[in-house]
Amino acid sequence: DPKIIQKPKYLVAVTGSEKILICEQYLGHNAMYWYRQSAKKPLEFMFSYSYQKLMDNQTASSRFQPQSSKKNHLDLQITALKPDDSATYFCASSQDNWSDYTFGSGTRLLVI
Amino acid sequence: GQQVQQSPASLVLQEGENAELQCNFSTSLNSMQWFYQRPEGSLVSLFYNPSGTKQSGRLTSTTVIKERRSSLHISSSQITDSGTYLCAMSGSALGRLHFGAGTQLIVIP
């Protein structure tokens, strides 16, 4: 059974629209993260949360907003979508900020 | 500048050969982790190894903090080892991982 569930697996969106990427972890971890992998680029850090509080933020654009309704949830809302937002978005978690990570299988987003 | 550099960028092996993948980092280290990225994109954690040597089956990871490097050794490679190997390090207490660009490994019969 997957320990980190990301939904949907694939997503096609129209430029200018808004989407929410879902992430739930069932590992009992206290820290959760979002990373992005664009074509031909290394995985890039976006956000980290610990005990549902924002700890670190690398995303310059306010169009990307993480949302944590429960300790084991960290969704990612993206507004005013652009074609450059096309990427695979990975959610991850760890017991605390200095432990090993477990990654979800990713949401592959295509903005047309 | 880029904090994590991996080499080689790509590698082709014949089945049964060994491989040594390198990861060099430019800042002080809190954590180091090696991942395997399957061709369909999902990430599998291979090792969490901030220092020393760890072994799991045919895989061995060695991290030498003073030299700012970590390596992944694959012995007796198999076709199913094909994929991308990523190293990632964290230099801060906040846990942010910096990823290398990866080594793409192809194992042929």
Tab-separated table of C-alpha atoms in Angstrom, chain B:
chain	number	residue	atom	x	y	z
B	1	GLY	CA	25.998	28.062	-7.681
B	2	GLN	CA	24.958	24.452	-7.841
B	3	GLN	CA	25.443	22.813	-4.474
B	4	VAL	CA	25.290	19.198	-5.582
B	5	GLN	CA	27.107	17.757	-8.561
B	6	GLN	CA	26.753	14.199	-9.769
B	7	SER	CA	28.993	12.273	-12.086
B	8	PRO	CA	28.936	10.721	-14.522
B	9	ALA	CA	25.831	12.189	-16.149
B	10	SER	CA	25.191	8.906	-17.910
B	11	LEU	CA	26.667	5.436	-17.885
B	12	VAL	CA	26.196	2.329	-19.984
B	13	LEU	CA	27.187	-1.004	-18.463
B	14	GLN	CA	27.103	-4.558	-19.596
B	15	GLU	CA	25.184	-6.798	-17.267
B	16	GLY	CA	27.456	-8.006	-14.493
B	17	GLU	CA	29.767	-4.978	-14.482
B	18	ASN	CA	30.186	-2.723	-11.463
B	19	ALA	CA	29.470	0.995	-11.287
B	20	GLU	CA	30.621	3.832	-9.057
B	21	LEU	CA	28.410	6.927	-8.985
B	22	GLN	CA	29.739	10.123	-7.411
B	23	CYS	CA	28.074	13.001	-5.635
B	24	ASN	CA	30.015	16.110	-4.575
B	25	PHE	CA	28.554	18.881	-2.485
B	26	SER	CA	29.781	22.391	-1.783
B	27	THR	CA	28.330	23.159	1.655
B	28	SER	CA	28.354	21.565	5.083
B	29	LEU	CA	26.190	18.512	5.401
B	30	ASN	CA	23.278	17.656	7.664
B	31	SER	CA	21.910	14.761	5.672
B	32	MET	CA	22.616	12.805	2.499
B	33	GLN	CA	20.191	10.531	0.717
B	34	TRP	CA	20.389	8.446	-2.451
B	35	PHE	CA	17.301	7.793	-4.553
B	36	TYR	CA	16.490	5.670	-7.567
B	37	GLN	CA	14.075	7.270	-10.009
B	38	ARG	CA	12.169	4.675	-11.969
B	39	PRO	CA	11.666	5.290	-15.708
B	40	GLU	CA	8.019	6.161	-14.994
B	41	GLY	CA	9.173	8.853	-12.541
B	42	SER	CA	8.562	7.606	-9.010
B	43	LEU	CA	11.362	7.903	-6.451
B	44	VAL	CA	12.633	5.078	-4.276
B	45	SER	CA	14.890	5.797	-1.323
B	46	LEU	CA	18.051	3.688	-1.469
B	47	PHE	CA	20.109	5.051	1.417
B	48	TYR	CA	19.968	7.687	4.071
B	49	ASN	CA	23.658	8.058	4.759
B	50	PRO	CA	24.954	11.297	6.289
B	51	SER	CA	28.310	9.693	7.098
B	52	GLY	CA	30.177	6.414	6.808
B	53	THR	CA	29.337	3.344	4.774
B	54	LYS	CA	26.084	1.472	4.403
B	55	GLN	CA	25.330	-1.628	2.366
B	56	SER	CA	22.124	-3.119	1.113
B	57	GLY	CA	22.431	-6.143	-1.150
B	58	ARG	CA	24.473	-5.173	-4.207
B	59	LEU	CA	24.436	-1.476	-3.301
B	60	THR	CA	26.942	0.317	-1.073
B	61	SER	CA	26.895	3.988	-0.137
B	62	THR	CA	29.896	5.818	1.334
B	63	THR	CA	29.804	9.424	2.541
B	64	VAL	CA	32.996	11.244	3.529
B	65	ILE	CA	31.974	14.519	5.096
B	66	LYS	CA	35.485	16.059	5.240
B	67	GLU	CA	35.900	15.500	1.501
B	68	ARG	CA	32.342	16.652	0.750
B	69	ARG	CA	31.479	13.631	-1.307
B	70	SER	CA	29.255	10.596	-1.330
B	71	SER	CA	29.363	7.600	-3.634
B	72	LEU	CA	27.040	4.802	-4.626
B	73	HIS	CA	28.596	1.525	-5.698
B	74	ILE	CA	26.527	-0.971	-7.663
B	75	SER	CA	28.047	-4.403	-7.973
B	76	SER	CA	27.129	-7.081	-10.536
B	77	SER	CA	24.729	-4.771	-12.352
B	78	GLN	CA	21.438	-6.133	-13.687
B	79	ILE	CA	19.193	-4.901	-16.466
B	80	THR	CA	16.599	-3.910	-13.881
B	81	ASP	CA	19.108	-1.473	-12.335
B	82	SER	CA	18.553	0.799	-15.338
B	83	GLY	CA	17.147	4.185	-14.408
B	84	THR	CA	18.267	7.458	-12.863
B	85	TYR	CA	20.161	7.666	-9.597
B	86	LEU	CA	19.819	10.872	-7.630
B	87	CYS	CA	21.730	12.119	-4.648
B	88	ALA	CA	20.315	14.816	-2.388
B	89	MET	CA	21.836	16.643	0.523
B	90	SER	CA	20.609	19.008	3.177
B	91	GLY	CA	22.882	21.629	4.677
B	92	SER	CA	20.422	23.165	7.082
B	93	ALA	CA	18.276	22.182	10.013
B	94	LEU	CA	15.154	23.035	8.027
B	95	GLY	CA	15.466	19.864	5.997
B	96	ARG	CA	15.448	21.349	2.506
B	97	LEU	CA	17.047	18.838	0.132
B	98	HIS	CA	19.261	19.939	-2.752
B	99	PHE	CA	19.259	17.417	-5.562
B	100	GLY	CA	21.907	16.612	-8.095
B	101	ALA	CA	21.008	16.327	-11.764
B	102	GLY	CA	21.306	12.550	-11.575
B	103	THR	CA	23.219	9.733	-13.233
B	104	GLN	CA	21.299	7.907	-15.920
B	105	LEU	CA	22.299	4.265	-15.883
B	106	ILE	CA	21.608	1.858	-18.721
B	107	VAL	CA	22.474	-1.792	-18.267
B	108	ILE	CA	22.549	-3.875	-21.426
B	109	PRO	CA	22.616	-7.665	-21.819
